[in-house]
Structures are given as structure tokens and as C-alpha cells.
Amino acid sequence: MYLTASRKPPSRKGSMHDVPNDLMKHIHELEEMFTIHTPKLLEIVSKFQEELVKGLSVAGGSIPMNPTWVIGYPTGDETGTYLALDMGGTNLRVCEVELPEEKGQYDIYQSKYRLPEEIKSGTGDQLFDYIAECVKQFLIANHECEDIKDLKELHLGFTFSYPCEQNAIDHGILQRWTKGFDIEGVEGHDVVPMFEAALERKGVPIKITALVNDTTGTLIASAYTDNTTRIGCIFGTGCNAAYMETIGCIPKLAHMNLDPNLEIAINCEWGAFDNEHFVLPRTPYDRHIDESSPRPGQQTFEKMVAGLYLGEIFRLALVDLYSNPDVKIFEKQDISALQLEYSLDSSFLAEIESDPWENLMETHALFEKKLKIDTTEPERKLIRRLAELIGTRAARLSACGVAAICKMKNIESCHVGADGSVFNKYPNFQERGAKALREIFGWGKTVRNDPIQIVPSEDGSGVGAALIAALTMKRIRKGIHAGVNVKRKNSLIPPIP
Ligand code: GLC
């Protein structure tokens, strides 16, 4: 017998033949609930496109479409040393980035700090003092100087990945917290002076040159090394995208009388798509997540696709099955650990989906260790299918956002730089997203390479943020003032006329 060579890694067969009929019935119900077929994908893309356009209009819509004041792509000629600080959902990262003379190159040194959970619901001062202290420690460790006050002034790109209305490149009013943060007194305020005050309290001599969203950083970092990049996306704790828009296509900026041909990065904040509940097929679990979240009614799309929520959707579905008298699952088991809200994160689902064994023995061990539940093989088959359904839905919905931007901008081929834990670590996420794009655009088998491809990005919150700081300084030196803050103390910066 000849063995044929396969380009794909072998996958588990996943037969359901030993799953009892009653459990099979519930698997089918879950499939019905979570599967998004091609016609629905198309309906979602079309609504998404409409909403993106609405977000650029004067009246606005639920997707904010925030202009970022990042004007144009990098040329590759940016040089200098910059600091980059990334305040993500779980970690804080401080980097020093060197942009050398060689086009498209960079060097990066970094330190990571854990963001303590209690800080996410503390006060603004606690948050910014903690961040300023981490920056201080980084500078002390990396500059080996007696006193950091003696350091020559460093410019910082601050990646703050929450929806901000940016009235200048280095200023932004937090519209609302996302990703589970709930800190009083910050929403509706400019976060930069708050952070600057904390830096001053700690005696840290740095200037915040740009406030950056992670998606914009991703777009710029990817475009720096790959000039076919048109979109930057994050599929992580949260989910969002940025792309370049021409000023002439942004009616809400018309009053500024800027050059209509200038290109400006738009941070879509597409997590807010369908807050009106027009089109997304929400399950009772999605509704529950929304209603019990700190910001009900907001981030509808994000709550169905982002890493912060995937584990919770899965947990709620299992608890629901357990409480259903018609379903025989986890019989005589103590499910108290499973009843704890947000006790499972998306890495739990990723591990289930990676279990290579036909009898899902790794899933058995996982449930035993994490939840103290001894699962039967048919139960594990349901568990695996449920994880696949939730992971697949997230990937297919995410592809809808990418397709909507491409359709709106008539982009027929490009690279989409993507980052985030779900994109990088969740099994099959990338392939599932690519398949959805093929269905949406109708690329048949004759199309050899997908014209629009979502590819791993360069480091957006490191090199991307540094590049944006460099682009800002370059613009200032050239005397281009759009988006540059009037009150900047830096003498390099002339006031906006
Ligand atoms: C949330 C934030 C957004 C960020 C995204 C990915 O949606 O609101 O600003 O880009 O998460 O981190």
C-alpha cells in the first residue's frame, strides 16, 4: 500500500458514533445555535459595511470610527530611539525601540509587568501610578544611571487600547472602558494628563508623544515591513481593527478643512458593532454575558468574538446543559468550580481544541484538574464540539469585519496584519477566518492564493508605537500641524494656526 503525502497536519477523526442519542440531540441544538452559514455571513458583512460608513458620518453610529491623527504610512526612513509602553488587558510592557538608518529595521528591548487584577477596578491614580512606577523601574534597569532625572528627554508612544476620542495625536478622551476594566473617574476624561501627573509624581522625565491604539500600532508596524498591509487587527482579549482612510471620505472631519487627499488611520473600535442587535445571531449565553457585564449594551460584537469572553460563553453553555433536567451530563458530579463566573479563559478552550487523542484524554485531565469533574467520553465529545463551535463562530465573525472594511474601501487584495492571543494561539483560528473570507468573496478553487490574507503582524505596541512617535516628530519638524496638540510645552512644536 502506498501512503500519500499530505500537506496538512493529521487531524483527529472525531467520530461521534458512541455518543448516546439524547446527548447527540443537544449537540445538534448547539450546532444550530452557534453555526453561521454563508448567507448569514453575507448579511452581517453588508450591515457591518453600512455601520462603518455611518461611523464616519457627522451623525455617527454605534461604531466610533475614531480618527487617530496618525497621518500616512511610515516610509522606512524613520530613525531614532523611542520608548513604547503598552497597557494591555493583562500585562504592561515597556520597550525601548531603536530605529536605525537601515530601511524597515528595528531593535527592541523590553520588560513585561503583570497588571494586578485589583487595579482594573481601583482608582485612576492607582492605575497610572502603577504604570509610571513600572516605566521608572525599566529606565533605572536599562540606563544604569544614578538618577533618571539626568536622562536626556525620551519620547514615548503610549499604547492605550481602549476607545479614545483623539483631539490630538498625544491626547485622547476615554469614551468608555472595555475588556472588563471598570475604573471610576477616567471615562470622559483625557488620559494623558492623568498619566503625565503620575510620571511627574514619580520623577520620570519622559514626554508622551503619541497615544496609540494597538490596532493602529499593528497597522503601522506591519506596513513598515510589508507595503501590501492595509488593515491592522487585534484578535485578543478584545477585538478591533484600524485602516487608512482618506480625509475626503470622512464627513465628520470636513469642518477642519484639511487636505482631502491626506490619509489618516481610523481606529474603528468595531467591538461596538451591532449594539442595536440588528443582525448578529446572539445566543442566550451572549445575552447573559452582556447583561451581567460592567457595561451592558456595549461591545456587542466584541462580546461574541474576543478572548475575554470565549471561555465564559463555553462555561455558560455547559452550566445550562447541566441544569436542564432533560440532559444527562456530569451526573453525580460536583460542578461548583464550573459555576464560578469567568473561571475559564480562552486558553482552556484552545487546549480542548488541541487535544489530539480520539478519546480526548487531555480534555479529561483538564476537566479533572481545573474543574474537579470526571468526564465520560461522550461528554468530552460534546465538550470538544462546543469548543469548536465557539472558536469557529469567533473566527467567522471576525472575518466579517475584515471583509466589511475591504468592501467599503474597494480593496481587492491586501495583507491584514493581525496580532493578539486568539489569533496567535487559538488552534485553527487563522484557517477558519480564511475559509470565511473565501465564502464571503466567493473565491472558488480556481483562485490559487487568497487575494486578501490575514497574516501575523509585526510588533504593533512596540515598534508600531515607536514608529508613530517617530512619525509625529517628523511631522512636527516639517511643520505639518494637523493633529498636533497646541499646548505642548515642547518648543519643537509650533501652535496650530
Ligand atoms: C477593545 C478596545 C480597543 C482595542 C481592542 C483590542 O476593543 O476597546 O481599543 O483595540 O480591545 O485590544
Short mmCIF file of C-alpha atoms and ligand atoms in Angstrom, two decimals:
data_model
loop_
_atom_site.label_atom_id
_atom_site.label_comp_id
_atom_site.label_asym_id
_atom_site.label_seq_id
_atom_site.Cartn_x
_atom_site.Cartn_y
_atom_site.Cartn_z
CA MET A 1 0.00 0.00 0.00
CA TYR A 2 1.26 3.50 -0.86
CA LEU A 3 0.91 6.32 1.57
CA THR A 4 0.06 9.65 0.01
CA ALA A 5 1.84 12.74 1.28
CA SER A 6 -0.42 15.28 2.91
CA ARG A 7 0.46 18.94 3.32
CA LYS A 8 -1.92 19.33 6.25
CA PRO A 9 -1.07 18.07 9.73
CA PRO A 10 -3.10 14.97 10.59
CA SER A 11 -6.26 15.76 12.46
CA ARG A 12 -8.29 13.74 14.86
CA LYS A 13 -11.13 11.88 13.19
CA GLY A 14 -13.61 12.82 15.89
CA SER A 15 -16.25 10.16 15.37
CA MET A 16 -19.48 10.64 17.31
CA HIS A 17 -20.69 7.03 16.89
CA ASP A 18 -20.59 6.26 20.63
CA VAL A 19 -22.42 9.41 21.73
CA PRO A 20 -25.90 8.46 23.04
CA ASN A 21 -28.86 9.83 21.08
CA ASP A 22 -30.03 12.23 23.75
CA LEU A 23 -26.62 13.90 24.01
CA MET A 24 -26.37 13.94 20.21
CA LYS A 25 -29.66 15.83 20.12
CA HIS A 26 -28.15 18.54 22.33
CA ILE A 27 -25.01 18.67 20.25
CA HIS A 28 -27.23 19.36 17.24
CA GLU A 29 -29.02 22.11 19.16
CA LEU A 30 -25.67 23.73 19.98
CA GLU A 31 -24.63 23.43 16.33
CA GLU A 32 -27.82 25.15 15.29
CA MET A 33 -27.24 27.95 17.80
CA PHE A 34 -23.58 28.68 17.02
CA THR A 35 -23.19 27.95 13.30
CA ILE A 36 -23.13 30.91 10.95
CA HIS A 37 -23.82 29.80 7.38
CA THR A 38 -22.62 31.71 4.31
CA PRO A 39 -25.85 33.70 3.67
CA LYS A 40 -25.80 34.99 7.24
CA LEU A 41 -22.11 35.91 6.89
CA LEU A 42 -23.02 37.98 3.84
CA GLU A 43 -25.86 39.68 5.67
CA ILE A 44 -23.53 40.54 8.56
CA VAL A 45 -20.83 41.90 6.23
CA SER A 46 -23.30 44.12 4.45
CA LYS A 47 -24.65 45.57 7.72
CA PHE A 48 -21.10 45.93 9.05
CA GLN A 49 -20.09 47.91 5.96
CA GLU A 50 -23.12 50.19 6.38
CA GLU A 51 -22.23 50.79 10.02
CA LEU A 52 -18.57 51.57 9.27
CA VAL A 53 -19.69 54.25 6.81
CA LYS A 54 -22.18 55.59 9.35
CA GLY A 55 -19.39 55.89 11.90
CA LEU A 56 -17.53 58.27 9.57
CA SER A 57 -20.59 60.49 9.07
CA VAL A 58 -21.43 63.62 11.01
CA ALA A 59 -24.40 61.95 12.71
CA GLY A 60 -22.23 58.91 13.61
CA GLY A 61 -23.38 55.43 14.50
CA SER A 62 -22.53 52.88 17.11
CA ILE A 63 -19.07 52.08 15.66
CA PRO A 64 -16.96 55.10 16.76
CA MET A 65 -14.51 55.17 13.76
CA ASN A 66 -12.07 57.35 15.72
CA PRO A 67 -9.54 59.38 13.68
CA THR A 68 -6.15 58.76 15.29
CA TRP A 69 -4.05 61.58 13.81
CA VAL A 70 -1.58 59.03 12.53
CA ILE A 71 -1.21 60.56 9.10
CA GLY A 72 0.13 58.33 6.35
CA TYR A 73 2.25 55.19 6.42
CA PRO A 74 5.88 55.07 7.52
CA THR A 75 8.42 55.30 4.67
CA GLY A 76 11.03 53.09 6.34
CA ASP A 77 13.30 56.12 6.83
CA GLU A 78 12.21 56.83 10.38
CA THR A 79 15.15 56.86 12.80
CA GLY A 80 15.83 57.43 16.49
CA THR A 81 15.32 55.85 19.91
CA TYR A 82 11.85 55.84 21.40
CA LEU A 83 10.08 54.36 24.36
CA ALA A 84 6.93 52.35 23.86
CA LEU A 85 4.52 51.46 26.61
CA ASP A 86 1.66 49.05 26.17
CA MET A 87 -1.16 48.89 28.67
CA GLY A 88 -2.92 45.71 27.58
CA GLY A 89 -5.73 43.80 29.27
CA THR A 90 -3.43 41.63 31.41
CA ASN A 91 0.14 42.87 31.04
CA LEU A 92 2.09 46.03 30.90
CA ARG A 93 5.04 46.14 28.56
CA VAL A 94 7.74 48.79 28.45
CA CYS A 95 10.08 48.82 25.45
CA GLU A 96 12.93 50.86 24.13
CA VAL A 97 12.96 50.77 20.35
CA GLU A 98 15.81 51.80 18.10
CA LEU A 99 15.00 52.66 14.53
CA PRO A 100 18.36 52.55 12.71
CA GLU A 101 19.32 54.04 9.35
CA GLU A 102 18.60 50.77 7.52
CA LYS A 103 15.14 50.83 5.97
CA GLY A 104 12.49 48.74 7.73
CA GLN A 105 14.82 47.54 10.53
CA TYR A 106 14.49 47.88 14.29
CA ASP A 107 15.93 46.72 17.62
CA ILE A 108 13.79 46.33 20.68
CA TYR A 109 14.49 45.82 24.41
CA GLN A 110 11.56 45.15 26.66
CA SER A 111 10.30 44.27 30.13
CA LYS A 112 6.90 42.91 31.00
CA TYR A 113 4.96 43.56 34.19
CA ARG A 114 1.75 41.90 35.34
CA LEU A 115 -1.20 44.25 35.70
CA PRO A 116 -2.68 43.27 39.09
CA GLU A 117 -6.35 42.25 38.77
CA GLU A 118 -7.46 44.63 41.58
CA ILE A 119 -6.07 47.61 39.65
CA LYS A 120 -8.72 47.08 36.96
CA SER A 121 -11.41 48.22 39.36
CA GLY A 122 -9.38 50.60 41.54
CA THR A 123 -8.87 54.33 41.03
CA GLY A 124 -7.32 56.20 38.11
CA ASP A 125 -4.43 57.40 40.31
CA GLN A 126 -3.66 53.84 41.40
CA LEU A 127 -3.61 52.70 37.79
CA PHE A 128 -1.39 55.48 36.46
CA ASP A 129 0.94 55.44 39.48
CA TYR A 130 1.47 51.73 38.97
CA ILE A 131 2.25 52.23 35.28
CA ALA A 132 4.58 55.17 35.99
CA GLU A 133 6.44 53.06 38.58
CA CYS A 134 6.97 50.28 36.01
CA VAL A 135 8.35 52.80 33.50
CA LYS A 136 10.66 54.15 36.20
CA GLN A 137 11.94 50.67 37.06
CA PHE A 138 12.52 49.97 33.38
CA LEU A 139 14.54 53.15 32.92
CA ILE A 140 16.61 52.51 36.04
CA ALA A 141 17.38 48.97 34.90
CA ASN A 142 18.15 49.87 31.28
CA HIS A 143 20.05 53.08 31.66
CA GLU A 144 22.21 52.28 34.66
CA CYS A 145 22.19 55.93 35.63
CA GLU A 146 22.50 57.40 39.12
CA ASP A 147 19.36 59.41 38.76
CA ILE A 148 16.83 59.02 35.96
CA LYS A 149 16.17 62.75 36.19
CA ASP A 150 19.51 63.17 34.37
CA LEU A 151 18.36 61.15 31.36
CA LYS A 152 18.08 63.00 28.11
CA GLU A 153 14.46 63.52 27.24
CA LEU A 154 12.86 60.43 25.75
CA HIS A 155 9.73 60.37 23.62
CA LEU A 156 7.10 57.76 24.34
CA GLY A 157 4.42 56.10 22.22
CA PHE A 158 1.75 55.07 24.71
CA THR A 159 -0.39 52.17 23.52
CA PHE A 160 -3.63 52.57 25.39
CA SER A 161 -6.05 50.19 23.72
CA TYR A 162 -9.42 51.48 24.74
CA PRO A 163 -11.76 53.68 22.71
CA CYS A 164 -10.43 57.22 22.84
CA GLU A 165 -11.66 60.28 21.04
CA GLN A 166 -8.34 61.79 19.97
CA ASN A 167 -8.40 65.55 19.68
CA ALA A 168 -4.64 65.41 19.12
CA ILE A 169 -2.15 62.64 18.49
CA ASP A 170 -0.91 62.78 22.08
CA HIS A 171 -4.27 63.29 23.75
CA GLY A 172 -7.39 61.22 24.00
CA ILE A 173 -10.62 61.23 25.94
CA LEU A 174 -11.55 57.76 27.08
CA GLN A 175 -15.04 57.13 25.73
CA ARG A 176 -15.63 54.06 27.87
CA TRP A 177 -13.72 51.20 29.40
CA THR A 178 -13.76 47.90 27.54
CA LYS A 179 -12.19 44.46 28.23
CA GLY A 180 -13.61 44.23 31.75
CA PHE A 181 -11.96 47.39 33.16
CA ASP A 182 -14.14 49.40 35.49
CA ILE A 183 -12.13 52.31 36.95
CA GLU A 184 -14.15 55.29 38.11
CA GLY A 185 -13.35 58.86 37.13
CA VAL A 186 -11.47 58.10 33.89
CA GLU A 187 -14.27 57.73 31.34
CA GLY A 188 -14.96 61.07 29.69
CA HIS A 189 -11.51 62.39 30.66
CA ASP A 190 -8.23 62.86 28.83
CA VAL A 191 -5.99 60.01 29.98
CA VAL A 192 -2.72 61.73 29.02
CA PRO A 193 -2.64 64.47 31.70
CA MET A 194 -3.55 61.79 34.27
CA PHE A 195 -0.59 59.69 33.21
CA GLU A 196 1.69 62.73 32.94
CA ALA A 197 0.80 63.72 36.51
CA ALA A 198 1.73 60.21 37.69
CA LEU A 199 5.06 60.40 35.80
CA GLU A 200 5.74 63.72 37.46
CA ARG A 201 4.90 62.34 40.91
CA LYS A 202 7.47 59.58 40.28
CA GLY A 203 10.04 61.95 38.76
CA VAL A 204 10.14 60.22 35.37
CA PRO A 205 11.41 62.60 32.65
CA ILE A 206 9.59 61.41 29.55
CA LYS A 207 7.26 63.05 27.05
CA ILE A 208 4.14 61.33 25.76
CA THR A 209 4.48 61.98 22.06
CA ALA A 210 1.66 59.79 20.81
CA LEU A 211 -1.33 57.98 22.25
CA VAL A 212 -1.69 54.81 20.21
CA ASN A 213 -4.35 52.16 19.86
CA ASP A 214 -2.96 48.62 19.48
CA THR A 215 -4.68 48.23 16.11
CA THR A 216 -3.10 51.41 14.75
CA GLY A 217 0.29 50.27 16.06
CA THR A 218 -0.25 46.93 14.34
CA LEU A 219 -1.22 48.61 11.07
CA ILE A 220 1.83 50.89 11.10
CA ALA A 221 4.31 48.22 12.26
CA SER A 222 3.11 45.78 9.60
CA ALA A 223 3.11 48.41 6.86
CA TYR A 224 6.71 49.27 7.84
CA THR A 225 7.93 45.83 6.75
CA ASP A 226 5.18 44.83 4.27
CA ASN A 227 3.81 47.53 2.00
CA THR A 228 0.78 45.45 0.99
CA THR A 229 -0.65 45.89 4.50
CA ARG A 230 -3.90 47.85 4.51
CA ILE A 231 -5.52 46.83 7.80
CA GLY A 232 -4.26 46.13 11.33
CA CYS A 233 -6.35 43.86 13.56
CA ILE A 234 -6.24 42.62 17.10
CA PHE A 235 -7.93 39.32 17.96
CA GLY A 236 -7.02 39.03 21.63
CA THR A 237 -8.68 39.89 24.95
CA GLY A 238 -10.56 42.46 22.86
CA CYS A 239 -11.18 42.63 19.13
CA ASN A 240 -10.73 45.63 16.84
CA ALA A 241 -9.21 46.98 13.62
CA ALA A 242 -7.60 50.08 12.12
CA TYR A 243 -7.11 51.09 8.48
CA MET A 244 -6.11 54.19 6.49
CA GLU A 245 -8.90 56.45 5.29
CA THR A 246 -8.64 59.48 3.04
CA ILE A 247 -9.73 62.68 4.77
CA GLY A 248 -12.12 63.42 1.89
CA CYS A 249 -14.12 60.27 2.82
CA ILE A 250 -14.61 61.33 6.45
CA PRO A 251 -17.57 63.73 6.54
CA LYS A 252 -17.20 64.23 10.29
CA LEU A 253 -13.80 65.90 9.72
CA ALA A 254 -14.99 68.17 6.87
CA HIS A 255 -15.21 71.20 9.19
CA MET A 256 -11.43 71.08 9.72
CA ASN A 257 -10.72 71.95 6.08
CA LEU A 258 -7.78 69.57 5.86
CA ASP A 259 -6.22 68.37 2.61
CA PRO A 260 -8.85 65.87 1.34
CA ASN A 261 -6.11 63.63 -0.07
CA LEU A 262 -4.30 63.13 3.24
CA GLU A 263 -4.60 59.63 4.67
CA ILE A 264 -5.36 59.19 8.32
CA ALA A 265 -5.55 55.98 10.35
CA ILE A 266 -9.00 55.23 11.69
CA ASN A 267 -9.33 53.19 14.84
CA CYS A 268 -12.68 51.57 14.11
CA GLU A 269 -13.49 50.28 17.61
CA TRP A 270 -15.60 47.73 15.78
CA GLY A 271 -16.24 45.82 19.02
CA ALA A 272 -19.30 48.09 19.24
CA PHE A 273 -20.77 46.72 16.00
CA ASP A 274 -24.46 45.79 16.28
CA ASN A 275 -25.07 47.30 19.70
CA GLU A 276 -28.58 47.79 18.27
CA HIS A 277 -28.91 43.99 17.80
CA PHE A 278 -29.91 44.18 14.15
CA VAL A 279 -28.08 41.26 12.71
CA LEU A 280 -25.77 39.23 14.95
CA PRO A 281 -27.23 35.83 15.88
CA ARG A 282 -26.87 36.15 19.65
CA THR A 283 -27.43 33.10 21.83
CA PRO A 284 -28.89 33.26 25.36
CA TYR A 285 -25.28 32.97 26.58
CA ASP A 286 -24.21 36.08 24.69
CA ARG A 287 -27.17 37.94 26.18
CA HIS A 288 -26.29 36.80 29.66
CA ILE A 289 -22.66 37.91 29.26
CA ASP A 290 -23.81 41.32 28.12
CA GLU A 291 -26.42 41.81 30.83
CA SER A 292 -24.07 40.85 33.64
CA SER A 293 -21.09 42.86 32.31
CA PRO A 294 -19.95 46.21 33.76
CA ARG A 295 -21.13 47.92 30.51
CA PRO A 296 -24.38 46.25 29.34
CA GLY A 297 -25.49 47.13 25.81
CA GLN A 298 -21.93 47.93 24.69
CA GLN A 299 -19.34 45.98 22.64
CA THR A 300 -21.93 43.52 21.30
CA PHE A 301 -19.64 42.18 18.56
CA GLU A 302 -16.61 42.01 20.84
CA LYS A 303 -18.55 40.03 23.44
CA MET A 304 -19.14 37.29 20.84
CA VAL A 305 -15.62 37.03 19.44
CA ALA A 306 -12.95 38.24 21.86
CA GLY A 307 -10.74 36.12 24.07
CA LEU A 308 -12.10 37.63 27.26
CA TYR A 309 -15.50 36.09 26.56
CA LEU A 310 -14.94 32.78 24.73
CA GLY A 311 -14.34 30.76 27.91
CA GLU A 312 -17.34 32.34 29.58
CA ILE A 313 -19.67 31.52 26.66
CA PHE A 314 -18.46 27.93 26.87
CA ARG A 315 -18.91 27.78 30.65
CA LEU A 316 -22.43 29.20 30.48
CA ALA A 317 -23.44 26.67 27.82
CA LEU A 318 -22.19 23.77 29.96
CA VAL A 319 -23.86 25.05 33.13
CA ASP A 320 -27.08 25.44 31.15
CA LEU A 321 -26.91 21.85 29.89
CA TYR A 322 -26.21 20.60 33.40
CA SER A 323 -29.23 22.45 34.79
CA ASN A 324 -31.51 21.08 32.06
CA PRO A 325 -33.40 18.07 33.51
CA ASP A 326 -33.57 16.54 30.00
CA VAL A 327 -29.79 16.41 29.64
CA LYS A 328 -27.65 13.76 31.27
CA ILE A 329 -24.30 15.44 31.71
CA PHE A 330 -21.83 15.45 34.63
CA GLU A 331 -24.26 13.25 36.60
CA LYS A 332 -23.44 12.98 40.33
CA GLN A 333 -20.53 15.40 39.86
CA ASP A 334 -19.87 18.49 41.92
CA ILE A 335 -19.88 21.32 39.39
CA SER A 336 -19.24 24.16 41.86
CA ALA A 337 -15.92 25.09 40.19
CA LEU A 338 -17.69 25.32 36.82
CA GLN A 339 -20.24 27.64 38.37
CA LEU A 340 -17.65 30.35 39.05
CA GLU A 341 -18.06 33.25 36.62
CA TYR A 342 -15.15 33.85 34.23
CA SER A 343 -13.27 30.88 35.70
CA LEU A 344 -12.35 29.62 32.21
CA ASP A 345 -10.43 31.67 29.71
CA SER A 346 -9.93 31.16 26.01
CA SER A 347 -6.71 29.19 26.60
CA PHE A 348 -8.89 26.49 28.23
CA LEU A 349 -10.88 26.17 25.00
CA ALA A 350 -7.68 26.27 22.99
CA GLU A 351 -6.35 23.33 24.99
CA ILE A 352 -9.54 21.34 24.41
CA GLU A 353 -9.33 22.03 20.70
CA SER A 354 -5.69 20.93 20.65
CA ASP A 355 -6.35 17.55 22.27
CA PRO A 356 -5.06 15.10 19.62
CA TRP A 357 -6.46 11.91 21.14
CA GLU A 358 -9.52 10.11 19.85
CA ASN A 359 -10.75 9.55 23.43
CA LEU A 360 -9.88 13.17 24.35
CA MET A 361 -7.79 12.13 27.33
CA GLU A 362 -6.11 15.51 27.62
CA THR A 363 -9.54 17.09 27.94
CA HIS A 364 -10.31 14.54 30.64
CA ALA A 365 -7.23 15.61 32.58
CA LEU A 366 -8.01 19.27 32.03
CA PHE A 367 -11.55 18.97 33.43
CA GLU A 368 -10.31 16.95 36.35
CA LYS A 369 -7.52 19.36 37.23
CA LYS A 370 -9.25 22.67 36.67
CA LEU A 371 -12.88 21.83 37.48
CA LYS A 372 -12.69 18.61 39.53
CA ILE A 373 -15.11 17.00 37.07
CA ASP A 374 -14.63 13.40 35.94
CA THR A 375 -15.99 13.38 32.38
CA THR A 376 -17.20 10.43 30.31
CA GLU A 377 -16.03 10.02 26.72
CA PRO A 378 -19.38 11.05 25.17
CA GLU A 379 -19.41 14.14 27.42
CA ARG A 380 -15.96 15.03 26.18
CA LYS A 381 -17.13 14.75 22.61
CA LEU A 382 -19.86 17.25 23.35
CA ILE A 383 -17.30 19.47 25.13
CA ARG A 384 -14.94 19.33 22.16
CA ARG A 385 -17.73 20.10 19.70
CA LEU A 386 -18.88 23.03 21.82
CA ALA A 387 -15.35 24.48 21.90
CA GLU A 388 -15.09 24.05 18.11
CA LEU A 389 -18.41 25.78 17.60
CA ILE A 390 -17.49 28.77 19.78
CA GLY A 391 -13.99 29.08 18.28
CA THR A 392 -15.32 28.77 14.74
CA ARG A 393 -18.04 31.33 15.28
CA ALA A 394 -15.46 33.80 16.64
CA ALA A 395 -13.18 33.32 13.62
CA ARG A 396 -16.01 33.62 11.09
CA LEU A 397 -17.47 36.74 12.70
CA SER A 398 -14.01 38.30 12.91
CA ALA A 399 -13.58 37.72 9.16
CA CYS A 400 -16.83 39.67 8.60
CA GLY A 401 -15.19 42.82 9.99
CA VAL A 402 -12.16 42.45 7.73
CA ALA A 403 -14.39 41.82 4.71
CA ALA A 404 -16.53 44.86 5.53
CA ILE A 405 -13.51 47.22 5.57
CA CYS A 406 -12.21 45.72 2.30
CA LYS A 407 -15.60 46.09 0.62
CA MET A 408 -16.04 49.65 1.86
CA LYS A 409 -12.58 50.63 0.55
CA ASN A 410 -12.83 48.51 -2.63
CA ILE A 411 -9.72 46.62 -1.57
CA GLU A 412 -9.42 43.55 -3.76
CA SER A 413 -6.13 42.26 -2.47
CA CYS A 414 -4.01 43.06 0.57
CA HIS A 415 -2.43 41.77 3.72
CA VAL A 416 -4.16 42.31 7.03
CA GLY A 417 -1.60 42.39 9.87
CA ALA A 418 -3.06 40.63 12.89
CA ASP A 419 -1.99 40.13 16.47
CA GLY A 420 -3.48 39.03 19.77
CA SER A 421 -3.64 35.86 21.82
CA VAL A 422 -6.63 34.40 19.99
CA PHE A 423 -5.08 34.96 16.57
CA ASN A 424 -1.69 33.62 17.63
CA LYS A 425 -2.62 30.81 19.95
CA TYR A 426 -6.15 29.56 19.30
CA PRO A 427 -5.97 26.44 17.13
CA ASN A 428 -7.42 26.83 13.62
CA PHE A 429 -8.50 30.43 14.17
CA GLN A 430 -6.50 31.63 11.17
CA GLU A 431 -7.69 28.85 8.82
CA ARG A 432 -11.30 29.29 9.89
CA GLY A 433 -11.12 33.03 9.28
CA ALA A 434 -9.54 32.45 5.86
CA LYS A 435 -12.29 29.99 4.94
CA ALA A 436 -14.96 32.53 5.91
CA LEU A 437 -13.28 35.16 3.71
CA ARG A 438 -13.34 32.69 0.79
CA GLU A 439 -17.08 32.18 1.31
CA ILE A 440 -17.76 35.91 1.62
CA PHE A 441 -15.80 36.87 -1.51
CA GLY A 442 -16.74 33.72 -3.41
CA TRP A 443 -13.12 32.83 -4.26
CA GLY A 444 -13.53 29.44 -5.85
CA LYS A 445 -10.96 26.68 -6.18
CA THR A 446 -9.51 28.40 -9.24
CA VAL A 447 -8.14 31.24 -7.08
CA ARG A 448 -4.76 29.84 -6.04
CA ASN A 449 -3.79 32.30 -3.33
CA ASP A 450 -6.41 34.13 -1.35
CA PRO A 451 -6.19 37.77 -2.50
CA ILE A 452 -6.94 39.09 0.99
CA GLN A 453 -4.90 37.35 3.67
CA ILE A 454 -4.83 37.85 7.41
CA VAL A 455 -1.19 37.37 8.40
CA PRO A 456 0.77 37.61 11.68
CA SER A 457 1.76 41.23 12.23
CA GLU A 458 4.93 42.90 13.38
CA ASP A 459 5.02 44.07 16.99
CA GLY A 460 2.42 46.84 16.96
CA SER A 461 2.61 48.06 20.52
CA GLY A 462 6.41 48.02 20.49
CA VAL A 463 7.78 49.01 17.12
CA GLY A 464 4.37 50.33 15.95
CA ALA A 465 4.06 52.76 18.85
CA ALA A 466 7.71 53.85 18.43
CA LEU A 467 7.16 54.44 14.71
CA ILE A 468 4.10 56.53 15.43
CA ALA A 469 6.12 58.63 17.88
CA ALA A 470 8.82 58.97 15.18
CA LEU A 471 6.24 59.89 12.51
CA THR A 472 4.85 62.55 14.84
CA MET A 473 8.26 64.09 15.45
CA LYS A 474 8.99 64.00 11.72
CA ARG A 475 5.71 65.79 11.01
CA ILE A 476 6.39 68.42 13.62
CA ARG A 477 9.84 69.11 12.19
CA LYS A 478 8.26 69.52 8.75
CA GLY A 479 5.72 71.98 10.20
CA ILE A 480 2.65 69.81 9.45
CA HIS A 481 0.39 70.57 12.36
CA ALA A 482 -2.83 68.64 11.80
CA GLY A 483 -3.45 66.61 14.92
CA VAL A 484 -0.60 68.18 16.89
CA ASN A 485 -1.55 69.49 20.29
CA VAL A 486 -1.48 73.26 20.75
CA LYS A 487 -0.50 73.29 24.39
CA ARG A 488 2.60 71.14 24.01
CA LYS A 489 5.42 72.57 26.04
CA ASN A 490 7.97 71.16 23.62
CA SER A 491 9.46 74.13 21.78
CA LEU A 492 9.79 71.99 18.66
CA ILE A 493 6.07 72.20 18.27
CA PRO A 494 4.64 75.38 16.80
CA PRO A 495 0.99 76.07 17.66
CA ILE A 496 -1.85 75.07 15.29
CA PRO A 497 -2.73 78.18 13.25
C1 GLC B 1 -11.06 46.66 22.79
C2 GLC B 1 -10.64 48.11 22.86
C3 GLC B 1 -9.88 48.52 21.62
C4 GLC B 1 -8.73 47.55 21.35
C5 GLC B 1 -9.25 46.12 21.32
C6 GLC B 1 -8.14 45.11 21.13
O1 GLC B 1 -11.98 46.52 21.76
O2 GLC B 1 -11.78 48.94 23.02
O3 GLC B 1 -9.39 49.83 21.73
O4 GLC B 1 -8.12 47.87 20.15
O5 GLC B 1 -9.93 45.83 22.52
O6 GLC B 1 -7.21 45.19 22.16
#
